[in-house]
Coordinates of C-alpha atoms and ligand atoms in Angstrom, one line a residue:
Chain A
M587 CA 84.0 87.0 110.1
R588 CA 86.6 88.5 107.7
A589 CA 85.3 90.9 105.2
R590 CA 85.7 90.0 101.5
L591 CA 87.9 92.0 99.2
Q592 CA 85.1 93.3 97.1
D593 CA 83.2 94.6 100.1
V594 CA 86.2 96.7 101.0
L595 CA 87.5 97.9 97.7
L596 CA 84.4 99.3 96.1
P597 CA 84.8 101.1 92.8
S598 CA 84.8 104.8 93.1
S599 CA 82.3 106.9 91.1
D600 CA 83.7 110.2 92.4
P601 CA 86.0 111.7 89.8
A602 CA 87.6 114.0 92.4
M603 CA 88.7 110.9 94.3
P604 CA 90.1 108.5 91.8
G605 CA 90.2 105.2 93.4
H606 CA 91.6 106.3 96.8
F607 CA 90.8 104.0 99.5
L608 CA 89.8 106.2 102.4
P609 CA 87.5 108.6 100.7
Q610 CA 85.7 105.7 99.1
G611 CA 85.1 104.2 102.5
E612 CA 83.9 107.5 103.8
K613 CA 81.5 107.8 101.0
V614 CA 80.1 104.3 101.7
A615 CA 79.9 105.3 105.4
R616 CA 77.7 108.3 104.5
A617 CA 75.5 106.3 102.2
Q618 CA 74.9 103.7 104.9
A619 CA 74.4 106.0 107.8
S620 CA 70.9 106.7 106.7
R621 CA 69.7 103.1 106.8
S622 CA 72.0 101.1 109.0
P623 CA 71.3 100.5 112.7
T624 CA 74.0 103.1 113.5
R625 CA 71.3 105.6 112.6
R626 CA 69.8 105.0 116.0
A627 CA 73.1 105.9 117.5
L628 CA 73.2 109.1 115.6
L629 CA 69.7 110.0 116.8
G630 CA 70.7 109.1 120.3
G631 CA 73.6 111.5 120.2
L632 CA 71.3 114.2 118.8
T633 CA 68.8 113.8 121.6
A634 CA 71.5 114.2 124.2
V635 CA 72.6 117.5 122.6
S636 CA 69.2 118.9 122.3
L637 CA 68.3 117.9 125.8
A638 CA 71.5 119.6 127.0
S639 CA 70.2 123.0 125.8
I640 CA 66.7 122.5 127.5
L641 CA 67.2 120.7 130.8
P642 CA 69.0 122.0 133.8
R643 CA 72.6 120.7 134.2
P644 CA 72.1 118.2 137.1
A645 CA 69.7 116.1 135.0
I646 CA 72.4 115.6 132.4
A647 CA 75.1 115.0 134.9
Q648 CA 73.2 112.0 136.3
A649 CA 74.0 110.0 133.1
R650 CA 77.2 108.0 133.0
P651 CA 80.2 110.0 131.8
K652 CA 80.3 109.8 128.0
V653 CA 83.4 109.4 126.0
V654 CA 83.5 109.8 122.2
V655 CA 86.4 108.2 120.3
I656 CA 87.1 109.3 116.7
G657 CA 89.1 106.8 114.6
G658 CA 88.8 103.0 114.9
G659 CA 92.4 102.1 114.1
F660 CA 95.0 100.6 116.4
G661 CA 94.7 103.6 118.8
G662 CA 91.0 104.4 118.8
A663 CA 89.6 100.9 118.8
T664 CA 91.8 100.0 121.7
A665 CA 90.8 103.1 123.6
A666 CA 87.1 102.5 123.0
R667 CA 87.4 99.0 124.4
E668 CA 89.4 100.0 127.5
L669 CA 87.0 102.8 128.3
K670 CA 84.0 100.6 127.8
R671 CA 85.5 97.9 130.1
A672 CA 86.0 100.6 132.7
G673 CA 82.2 101.2 132.8
L674 CA 81.9 104.3 130.7
D675 CA 79.5 105.1 127.9
V676 CA 81.5 104.9 124.7
T677 CA 80.8 105.9 121.1
L678 CA 83.3 105.1 118.5
V679 CA 83.2 107.1 115.3
E680 CA 84.9 105.4 112.3
A681 CA 84.6 106.3 108.7
N682 CA 85.1 102.8 107.3
A683 CA 83.2 99.5 107.8
T684 CA 86.4 97.5 107.6
Y685 CA 89.8 98.5 108.9
V686 CA 92.8 97.7 106.6
A687 CA 95.9 97.3 108.8
C688 CA 99.2 98.6 107.6
P689 CA 101.6 96.4 109.5
F690 CA 102.5 93.4 107.2
S691 CA 101.1 95.3 104.2
N692 CA 104.7 95.4 102.9
E693 CA 104.5 91.6 102.6
V694 CA 101.3 92.1 100.5
I695 CA 103.3 94.4 98.2
A696 CA 106.0 91.8 97.8
G697 CA 103.4 89.1 97.0
L698 CA 104.0 87.2 100.2
R699 CA 100.6 87.6 101.7
P700 CA 97.0 88.4 100.5
L701 CA 95.5 91.8 101.3
E702 CA 92.5 90.0 102.9
G703 CA 94.9 89.2 105.8
Q704 CA 94.9 92.9 106.6
F705 CA 91.1 93.2 107.0
F706 CA 89.5 93.6 110.4
G707 CA 85.9 94.2 111.2
Y708 CA 84.1 95.9 114.2
D709 CA 81.7 93.1 115.2
A710 CA 83.5 92.2 118.4
I711 CA 83.7 95.8 119.3
R712 CA 80.0 96.3 118.8
R713 CA 79.2 93.2 120.8
E714 CA 81.0 94.7 123.8
G715 CA 78.3 97.4 123.9
I716 CA 80.3 100.1 122.3
E717 CA 78.1 102.4 120.2
L718 CA 79.7 102.2 116.7
V719 CA 78.9 105.1 114.4
Q720 CA 80.1 104.5 110.9
A721 CA 80.6 108.1 109.7
T722 CA 83.2 110.8 109.2
A723 CA 83.5 113.4 112.0
T724 CA 83.7 116.8 110.3
R725 CA 83.6 119.3 113.2
I726 CA 84.5 119.5 116.8
D727 CA 83.3 122.2 119.2
A728 CA 85.7 121.9 122.1
E729 CA 83.8 124.6 124.1
A730 CA 80.4 122.9 123.8
R731 CA 82.1 119.4 123.9
R732 CA 80.3 118.4 120.7
V733 CA 81.3 116.4 117.6
T734 CA 79.5 116.9 114.3
L735 CA 79.3 114.2 111.7
A736 CA 79.3 114.5 107.9
D737 CA 75.5 114.1 107.7
G738 CA 75.0 116.8 110.3
A739 CA 74.3 114.6 113.3
Q740 CA 75.9 115.6 116.6
L741 CA 77.4 113.7 119.5
S742 CA 78.1 115.3 122.9
Y743 CA 80.9 114.1 125.1
D744 CA 82.4 114.6 128.5
R745 CA 85.8 113.7 127.1
L746 CA 86.9 113.1 123.5
V747 CA 89.7 110.8 122.3
L748 CA 91.1 111.5 118.9
A749 CA 93.0 108.8 117.0
P750 CA 92.6 109.7 113.4
G751 CA 96.0 108.5 112.2
I752 CA 97.7 110.5 109.5
E753 CA 96.8 112.7 106.6
L754 CA 99.1 112.4 103.5
R755 CA 100.3 115.9 102.5
F756 CA 99.5 116.3 98.8
D757 CA 100.7 119.9 99.0
A758 CA 104.2 119.2 100.2
L759 CA 106.0 117.7 97.2
P760 CA 105.6 119.5 93.9
G761 CA 103.9 117.3 91.3
Y762 CA 102.6 114.9 94.0
G763 CA 98.9 115.5 94.3
E764 CA 96.2 112.9 94.8
D765 CA 96.0 112.1 91.1
A766 CA 99.7 111.5 91.0
A767 CA 99.2 108.7 93.6
E768 CA 97.5 106.7 90.8
Q769 CA 100.7 106.7 88.8
M770 CA 103.2 106.7 91.7
P771 CA 101.4 105.0 94.6
H772 CA 102.3 105.9 98.2
A773 CA 100.8 102.7 99.7
W774 CA 101.1 104.4 103.0
K775 CA 97.5 103.8 103.9
A776 CA 96.8 100.2 103.3
G777 CA 94.0 99.2 100.8
S778 CA 93.7 99.9 97.1
Q779 CA 97.1 101.7 97.1
T780 CA 98.8 98.6 98.4
L781 CA 97.3 96.5 95.6
L782 CA 98.2 99.2 93.0
L783 CA 101.9 99.0 93.9
R784 CA 101.7 95.2 94.0
R785 CA 100.2 95.1 90.5
Q786 CA 102.7 97.6 89.1
L787 CA 105.6 95.5 90.4
E788 CA 104.0 92.3 88.9
A789 CA 103.5 94.0 85.6
M790 CA 107.0 95.6 85.4
E791 CA 109.3 94.4 82.7
D792 CA 112.4 92.7 84.1
G793 CA 115.4 95.0 83.9
G794 CA 113.7 98.2 85.1
T795 CA 114.4 100.3 88.1
V796 CA 112.0 100.6 91.1
V797 CA 112.4 103.9 93.0
I798 CA 111.2 104.5 96.6
S799 CA 111.1 108.1 97.9
V800 CA 111.3 108.4 101.7
P801 CA 110.2 111.6 103.5
P802 CA 112.0 113.5 106.3
N803 CA 111.0 112.8 109.9
P804 CA 108.5 112.5 111.5
Y805 CA 106.2 110.1 109.6
R806 CA 104.2 107.0 110.3
C807 CA 106.3 103.9 110.9
P808 CA 110.0 105.0 110.8
P809 CA 111.4 101.6 109.7
G810 CA 108.5 101.0 107.3
P811 CA 110.2 102.3 104.1
Y812 CA 113.3 100.1 104.7
E813 CA 111.3 97.0 105.4
R814 CA 109.4 97.8 102.1
A815 CA 112.7 98.3 100.3
S816 CA 113.9 94.9 101.7
L817 CA 110.9 93.0 100.6
I818 CA 110.7 94.6 97.2
A819 CA 114.3 93.7 96.7
H820 CA 113.4 90.1 97.7
F821 CA 110.7 90.2 95.1
L822 CA 113.0 91.4 92.4
K823 CA 115.7 88.9 93.4
T824 CA 113.3 86.0 93.1
R825 CA 111.0 87.2 90.2
K826 CA 112.7 90.0 88.2
P827 CA 116.4 89.3 88.7
R828 CA 117.7 91.9 86.2
S829 CA 115.8 94.7 87.9
K830 CA 117.2 97.2 90.5
L831 CA 115.8 99.2 93.5
L832 CA 116.9 102.7 94.3
V833 CA 115.9 104.3 97.6
L834 CA 116.0 108.1 97.6
D835 CA 115.9 109.4 101.2
A836 CA 115.5 112.9 102.7
K837 CA 117.5 111.7 105.7
D838 CA 121.0 110.7 106.4
T839 CA 120.2 108.2 109.1
F840 CA 117.3 105.9 109.7
S841 CA 115.8 103.4 112.1
K842 CA 117.7 100.0 112.5
Q843 CA 120.0 101.3 109.8
R844 CA 123.0 99.1 110.5
L845 CA 120.9 96.0 110.7
F846 CA 119.1 96.8 107.5
E847 CA 122.4 97.7 105.7
Q848 CA 123.9 94.4 107.0
G849 CA 121.0 92.4 105.7
W850 CA 121.0 94.3 102.3
K851 CA 124.7 93.6 101.8
E852 CA 124.2 90.0 102.6
L853 CA 121.1 89.4 100.5
Y854 CA 120.7 92.1 97.9
S855 CA 124.2 93.6 97.5
N856 CA 124.1 94.6 93.8
R857 CA 120.4 95.1 93.6
L858 CA 119.5 97.7 96.2
E859 CA 121.0 101.2 96.4
W860 CA 120.2 103.6 99.2
V861 CA 121.0 107.4 98.7
G862 CA 120.7 109.6 101.7
L863 CA 120.3 113.4 102.0
A864 CA 124.0 114.1 101.8
G865 CA 124.3 112.0 98.7
G866 CA 121.5 114.0 97.0
G867 CA 118.7 111.6 97.9
Q868 CA 116.0 114.2 98.7
V869 CA 113.3 114.2 96.1
T870 CA 112.2 117.8 95.4
A871 CA 109.6 117.2 92.8
V872 CA 107.9 114.4 90.8
E873 CA 106.5 114.1 87.3
P874 CA 103.8 111.5 87.4
A875 CA 103.2 111.3 83.6
T876 CA 106.7 109.9 83.0
R877 CA 107.3 108.5 86.5
T878 CA 110.2 110.7 87.0
L879 CA 111.6 111.7 90.5
V880 CA 113.7 114.9 90.6
T881 CA 116.4 115.7 93.1
D882 CA 118.8 118.7 93.3
F883 CA 121.3 116.6 91.4
A884 CA 119.6 114.3 89.1
R885 CA 116.4 113.1 87.4
H886 CA 115.5 109.4 88.0
G887 CA 113.1 107.7 85.6
A888 CA 111.4 104.8 87.3
A889 CA 109.6 101.7 85.9
V890 CA 107.7 101.7 89.2
A891 CA 107.8 104.6 91.7
N892 CA 106.7 104.4 95.3
V893 CA 106.4 108.0 96.6
I894 CA 105.9 108.2 100.4
P895 CA 104.9 111.8 100.9
P896 CA 105.4 113.9 104.0
Q897 CA 102.5 113.6 106.5
R898 CA 100.6 115.3 109.3
A899 CA 98.0 114.4 111.9
G900 CA 94.6 113.3 110.5
R901 CA 92.6 116.3 109.3
I902 CA 90.1 116.3 112.1
A903 CA 92.9 117.1 114.5
E904 CA 93.5 120.4 112.7
I905 CA 89.8 121.1 112.6
A906 CA 89.6 120.5 116.3
G907 CA 92.4 122.9 116.9
V908 CA 94.7 120.3 118.6
A909 CA 97.4 120.3 115.9
D910 CA 100.2 122.8 116.2
R911 CA 102.2 124.4 113.3
S912 CA 104.2 121.3 112.8
G913 CA 100.9 119.6 111.8
W914 CA 101.1 117.2 114.8
C915 CA 99.4 117.3 118.2
P916 CA 101.2 118.3 121.4
I917 CA 100.0 116.3 124.4
D918 CA 100.5 115.8 128.1
P919 CA 102.6 112.6 128.4
V920 CA 100.6 111.4 131.5
T921 CA 97.1 111.8 130.2
F922 CA 97.5 112.3 126.4
E923 CA 95.3 115.4 126.8
S924 CA 95.9 118.0 124.2
R925 CA 98.0 120.9 125.3
L926 CA 95.9 123.2 123.0
R927 CA 92.3 122.1 123.9
A928 CA 90.9 120.9 127.2
G929 CA 88.9 117.7 127.2
I930 CA 90.4 116.3 124.0
H931 CA 92.9 113.5 124.2
V932 CA 95.1 112.6 121.2
I933 CA 96.8 109.2 120.7
G934 CA 98.5 107.3 118.0
D935 CA 100.2 108.6 114.9
S936 CA 98.6 112.1 115.3
A937 CA 100.2 112.8 118.7
I938 CA 103.7 114.2 119.4
A939 CA 104.8 111.5 121.7
G940 CA 108.5 112.4 122.1
G941 CA 110.7 109.4 121.8
M942 CA 107.9 107.0 120.9
P943 CA 107.7 106.3 117.2
K944 CA 104.4 106.4 115.3
S945 CA 103.6 102.7 115.2
A946 CA 100.6 100.4 115.7
F947 CA 102.3 99.1 118.9
S948 CA 102.7 102.7 120.3
A949 CA 99.1 103.6 119.4
N950 CA 97.8 100.5 121.2
A951 CA 100.0 101.1 124.3
Q952 CA 99.1 104.8 124.4
A953 CA 95.4 104.0 124.1
K954 CA 95.5 101.9 127.2
V955 CA 97.4 104.6 129.2
C956 CA 95.1 107.3 127.9
A957 CA 91.9 105.3 128.7
A958 CA 93.1 104.8 132.3
A959 CA 93.8 108.5 132.6
V960 CA 90.4 109.4 131.2
V961 CA 88.7 107.1 133.7
D962 CA 90.7 108.8 136.6
L963 CA 90.0 112.3 135.3
L964 CA 86.3 111.7 135.1
A965 CA 86.4 110.4 138.7
D966 CA 88.4 113.5 139.8
K967 CA 91.4 111.3 140.6
E968 CA 94.9 112.1 139.7
P969 CA 96.2 109.8 136.9
A970 CA 99.3 107.7 137.8
T971 CA 102.6 108.4 136.0
P972 CA 102.7 105.8 133.2
K973 CA 105.4 103.7 131.5
L974 CA 105.0 102.5 128.0
I975 CA 106.7 100.1 125.7
N976 CA 107.1 100.2 121.9
T977 CA 108.6 97.5 119.7
C978 CA 108.8 97.6 115.9
Y979 CA 109.6 94.4 114.1
S980 CA 110.7 94.5 110.4
L981 CA 111.4 91.8 107.9
V982 CA 114.6 92.1 105.9
A983 CA 113.5 89.0 104.0
P984 CA 111.0 86.2 104.7
G985 CA 112.2 84.5 107.8
Y986 CA 114.7 87.3 108.6
G987 CA 113.3 89.5 111.3
I988 CA 114.9 92.4 113.3
S989 CA 113.4 94.7 115.9
V990 CA 113.9 98.0 117.8
A991 CA 112.4 98.3 121.3
G992 CA 112.0 101.1 123.8
V993 CA 110.6 101.8 127.2
Y994 CA 109.2 105.3 127.8
R995 CA 108.1 107.5 130.7
P996 CA 107.2 111.2 131.0
R997 CA 110.1 113.5 131.4
N998 CA 110.2 117.3 130.9
G999 CA 106.7 117.2 129.4
L1000 CA 107.5 114.6 126.8
L1001 CA 107.7 110.8 126.6
A1002 CA 111.4 110.0 126.9
D1003 CA 113.4 106.8 126.6
V1004 CA 114.2 105.0 129.8
E1005 CA 118.0 104.9 129.7
G1006 CA 119.7 101.6 129.6
A1007 CA 116.6 99.9 128.2
G1008 CA 115.5 99.3 124.6
G1009 CA 117.7 99.3 121.5
T1010 CA 117.9 97.1 118.4
S1011 CA 118.5 93.5 117.8
P1012 CA 122.2 92.7 118.0
L1013 CA 124.3 93.2 114.9
E1014 CA 126.1 89.9 115.5
A1015 CA 123.5 87.2 115.7
P1016 CA 123.1 83.8 114.2
R1017 CA 120.5 83.4 111.4
Q1018 CA 118.4 81.4 113.9
T1019 CA 117.9 84.6 115.9
R1020 CA 116.6 86.4 112.8
E1021 CA 114.3 83.5 112.2
L1022 CA 113.0 83.6 115.7
E1023 CA 112.3 87.3 115.4
A1024 CA 110.5 86.8 112.1
A1025 CA 108.2 84.3 113.9
Y1026 CA 107.8 86.7 116.9
A1027 CA 106.9 89.5 114.4
E1028 CA 104.1 87.3 113.0
A1029 CA 102.9 86.4 116.5
W1030 CA 102.9 90.1 117.5
F1031 CA 100.6 90.9 114.5
R1032 CA 98.2 88.2 115.4
T1033 CA 98.2 89.1 119.1
I1034 CA 97.8 92.8 118.7
T1035 CA 95.0 92.6 116.1
A1036 CA 93.2 90.1 118.3
D1037 CA 93.7 92.6 121.2
V1038 CA 92.3 95.5 119.2
F1039 CA 89.6 93.8 117.0
G1040 CA 89.1 90.2 118.2
Chain B
M1435 CA 77.9 128.9 129.9
R1436 CA 79.8 127.2 132.7
C1437 CA 78.2 125.0 135.3
L1438 CA 77.4 126.3 138.8
P1439 CA 79.4 124.8 141.7
V1440 CA 76.2 123.0 142.8
A1441 CA 75.9 121.3 139.5
F1442 CA 79.5 120.2 139.8
A1443 CA 78.9 118.6 143.2
V1444 CA 76.0 116.6 141.8
A1445 CA 78.0 115.7 138.7
A1446 CA 80.8 114.2 140.9
I1447 CA 78.5 111.4 142.1
P1448 CA 77.9 109.4 138.9
L1449 CA 81.5 109.9 137.8
A1450 CA 82.8 108.3 141.0
T1451 CA 80.3 105.5 140.7
A1452 CA 81.6 104.6 137.2
A1453 CA 85.1 104.6 138.5
Q1454 CA 84.2 102.3 141.4
E1455 CA 82.5 99.9 139.0
A1456 CA 85.7 100.0 137.0
S1457 CA 88.0 99.1 139.9
G1458 CA 85.6 96.3 140.9
L1459 CA 86.0 94.7 137.6
R1460 CA 89.8 94.6 137.4
R1461 CA 92.6 96.1 139.5
V1462 CA 94.2 99.1 137.8
A1463 CA 97.3 98.1 135.8
P1464 CA 100.6 99.4 137.3
P1465 CA 102.9 101.5 135.1
G1466 CA 104.1 99.5 132.1
A1467 CA 101.8 96.5 132.6
S1468 CA 99.3 97.4 129.9
S1469 CA 102.1 97.4 127.3
C1470 CA 103.0 93.7 127.8
S1471 CA 99.8 92.6 126.1
G1472 CA 101.1 94.1 122.8
C1473 CA 103.0 90.8 122.5
H1474 CA 101.8 88.5 125.2
A1475 CA 98.2 87.6 124.4
S1476 CA 95.7 88.3 127.2
R1477 CA 93.7 85.3 126.0
P1478 CA 95.2 82.0 125.0
A1479 CA 95.5 81.4 121.3
A1480 CA 96.9 78.3 119.5
G1481 CA 100.2 78.4 117.8
L1482 CA 101.6 81.7 119.2
A1483 CA 105.3 81.7 119.5
V1484 CA 105.4 84.2 122.4
P1485 CA 105.1 82.5 125.8
W1486 CA 102.0 82.9 127.9
I1487 CA 102.4 85.0 131.0
A1488 CA 98.9 86.1 132.2
G1489 CA 97.7 84.3 135.3
R1490 CA 101.1 82.8 136.1
P1491 CA 102.5 83.1 139.7
A1492 CA 103.9 86.6 140.4
A1493 CA 107.1 85.2 141.9
E1494 CA 107.8 83.2 138.8
I1495 CA 107.3 86.2 136.4
A1496 CA 109.3 88.5 138.7
D1497 CA 112.2 86.0 138.7
L1498 CA 112.2 85.6 135.0
M1499 CA 112.2 89.4 134.5
A1500 CA 115.1 89.7 137.0
A1501 CA 117.0 87.1 135.0
F1502 CA 116.3 89.0 131.7
R1503 CA 117.4 92.3 133.4
A1504 CA 120.6 90.8 134.7
G1505 CA 121.4 89.2 131.3
E1506 CA 121.3 85.7 133.0
R1507 CA 118.5 84.6 130.7
S1508 CA 118.8 85.3 127.0
G1509 CA 116.0 86.4 124.8
T1510 CA 115.5 88.1 121.5
V1511 CA 113.7 91.2 123.0
M1512 CA 113.0 90.7 126.7
T1513 CA 116.4 91.6 127.9
R1514 CA 115.9 95.0 126.2
I1515 CA 112.4 95.4 127.7
A1516 CA 113.2 94.1 131.3
R1517 CA 115.9 96.7 131.7
G1518 CA 113.3 99.4 131.5
F1519 CA 111.7 98.4 134.8
S1520 CA 113.0 98.6 138.4
P1521 CA 112.6 95.5 140.7
E1522 CA 109.7 97.3 142.4
E1523 CA 108.0 98.1 139.2
T1524 CA 108.5 94.6 138.0
R1525 CA 107.0 93.1 141.1
A1526 CA 103.9 95.3 140.7
I1527 CA 103.5 94.1 137.1
A1528 CA 104.0 90.5 138.1
E1529 CA 101.4 90.7 140.8
W1530 CA 98.9 92.3 138.4
L1531 CA 99.6 89.7 135.8
E1532 CA 98.9 86.9 138.3
G1533 CA 95.4 88.3 138.7
Q1534 CA 94.8 88.4 134.9
R1535 CA 92.9 85.3 133.6
Ligands
FAD1945 C1 103.8 100.1 105.3 C2 103.5 100.2 106.8 C3 104.0 99.2 107.6 C4 103.8 99.4 109.0 N1 104.3 98.4 109.8 C5 104.1 98.5 111.2 C6 104.6 97.5 112.1 O1 105.2 96.5 111.6 N2 104.4 97.7 113.4 C7 103.8 98.8 113.9 O2 103.7 98.9 115.1 N3 103.3 99.8 113.1 C8 103.4 99.7 111.7 N4 103.0 100.6 110.9 C9 102.4 101.9 111.5 C10 100.9 101.7 111.9 O3 100.1 101.3 110.8 C11 100.4 103.1 112.4 O4 101.3 103.6 113.3 C12 99.0 102.8 113.1 O5 98.1 102.4 112.2 C13 98.6 104.1 113.9 O6 97.4 103.9 114.5 P1 96.3 105.1 114.7 O7 95.2 104.5 115.5 O8 97.0 106.2 115.2 O9 95.8 105.4 113.2 P2 95.1 104.5 112.1 O10 95.4 103.1 112.3 O11 95.5 105.1 110.8 O12 93.6 104.7 112.4 C14 92.9 105.9 112.2 C15 91.5 105.6 111.9 O13 90.7 106.8 112.0 C16 89.8 106.9 111.0 N5 89.5 108.3 110.8 C17 90.3 109.3 110.5 N6 89.7 110.5 110.5 C18 88.4 110.2 110.8 C19 87.2 111.0 110.9 N7 87.3 112.4 110.8 N8 86.1 110.5 111.2 C20 86.0 109.1 111.4 N9 87.0 108.3 111.3 C21 88.2 108.8 111.0 C22 90.4 106.2 109.8 O14 89.5 105.7 108.9 C23 91.2 105.1 110.5 O15 90.5 103.9 110.5 C24 103.1 100.5 109.5 C25 102.7 101.5 108.6 C26 102.9 101.4 107.3 C27 102.4 102.4 106.4

């Protein structure tokens, strides 16, 4: 069953967290942990920990190996299911009762799709026998192999899989703190932010300028800002024809650039302007009160401003000591085990995966490889050298899809592109090919969300 | 405190059992195979545009992949993906797929 909108977007009563989606969910999680059935799971974990300190080791060792997964998104939910199907004892810790998927959320912003289509629950995952704990993990003791949750409960593990996604850096762009996101939404975590940007676009007077600020690499979903620009341009073209879109970018090149630019020229020529780093596109500060974006060369006043801030691995990664100075997590490309802490594996957006982009597709593929490796490691077997695929579809307009694909394998300690494979959709292609790819994009979303949550 | 070697020996038994259970349920996916299900549903679903490949004869899948790799068969994305796998890797994936139902 799909969750209803009001179940997911509860009003916030915490003034420190004005209407942000994730923290609200976390709060609900904490409130529910004390009365929901997951309470038993917490106590179960607690017992295991206290027994560990009393009983001699062999008694503990007789239990099935236990894996804790933190984060129930595309990476973590996939990993939990694969590990469970391999016969392990699996606990999945996820802060929110309902997952709100980012892929296709740009369509929600452009009014092409309801937000409810992005909601996925954890019933099927629970039914598989995975212990689902709805709570926020707040501490990890890598030595003792123990996770602490927000309410103080503890879970012990033989191996830990971290898939916490991203943390938006509200310290990286002067003026862009959490409060500023209420004026200038990022919409880079799907939920109330997605709706806020949608509403601002709807309410905007025709003739205004929409501005999108794009961060430097690396960030979640490299082609995402350009798909968003495309679909907002489509919205303006059909609904606010005198309005314009300006994309201010901290980079000079971007994913599927020639394909996007070709589509933009064809569909949105005098409506969408992209300014790269060399052209003065890097936003160096914002002024939320007046919706102004500042670069080294100019000040841009916006009717609607979408600021996508720089990012780093989800906060728990840093707490666990698996993030390096870049803010992301170095991993072994065969097992996805952290290079900084033994027994902790990191997958999805948080991981430094070499050539693999931070995508839902990558997170799902990495989860499967990581789960197989964890099973092998727990059985003292050497994990096989993997190969992985990523494909990112983007819509340039409804019915106009393009893609970039890659095949990856470990090389020199990183995941590297297999040469001769992958690449983008052809530049020269009939409109029918673009239509097919738009249909395949939709099919991909249905298939992967069924694979992860269905 | 770290475990004594004796404790390790005992610990190895249940771990191995879990892994055996695992291999009894499904053969381990060869390199690359677990990524195909990102697009090709592992269970049938109505109205999906991407063709069904799980459970089909290995020879058929291997031939189709070879044709994509050689550019003899056109596709929106499979030509780009098939070129990432050698004939041996492709055969292993095709054999594994045949066993997936
Ligand atoms: C606009 C947009 C469009 C996109 N389009 C696509 C696309 O078309 N295709 C594609 O492949 N990808 C796309 N992506 C990227 C995709 O959404 C991410 O790459 C993907 O979600 C990463 O999965 P993950 O499991 O690493 O993290 P997430 O999906 O973010 O999951 C992390 C989970 O961990 C939980 N969590 C975090 N910390 C804790 C904690 N301490 N305790 C408990 N729980 C915790 C969170 O609540 C969350 O549910 C898009 C992204 C955006 C923003």
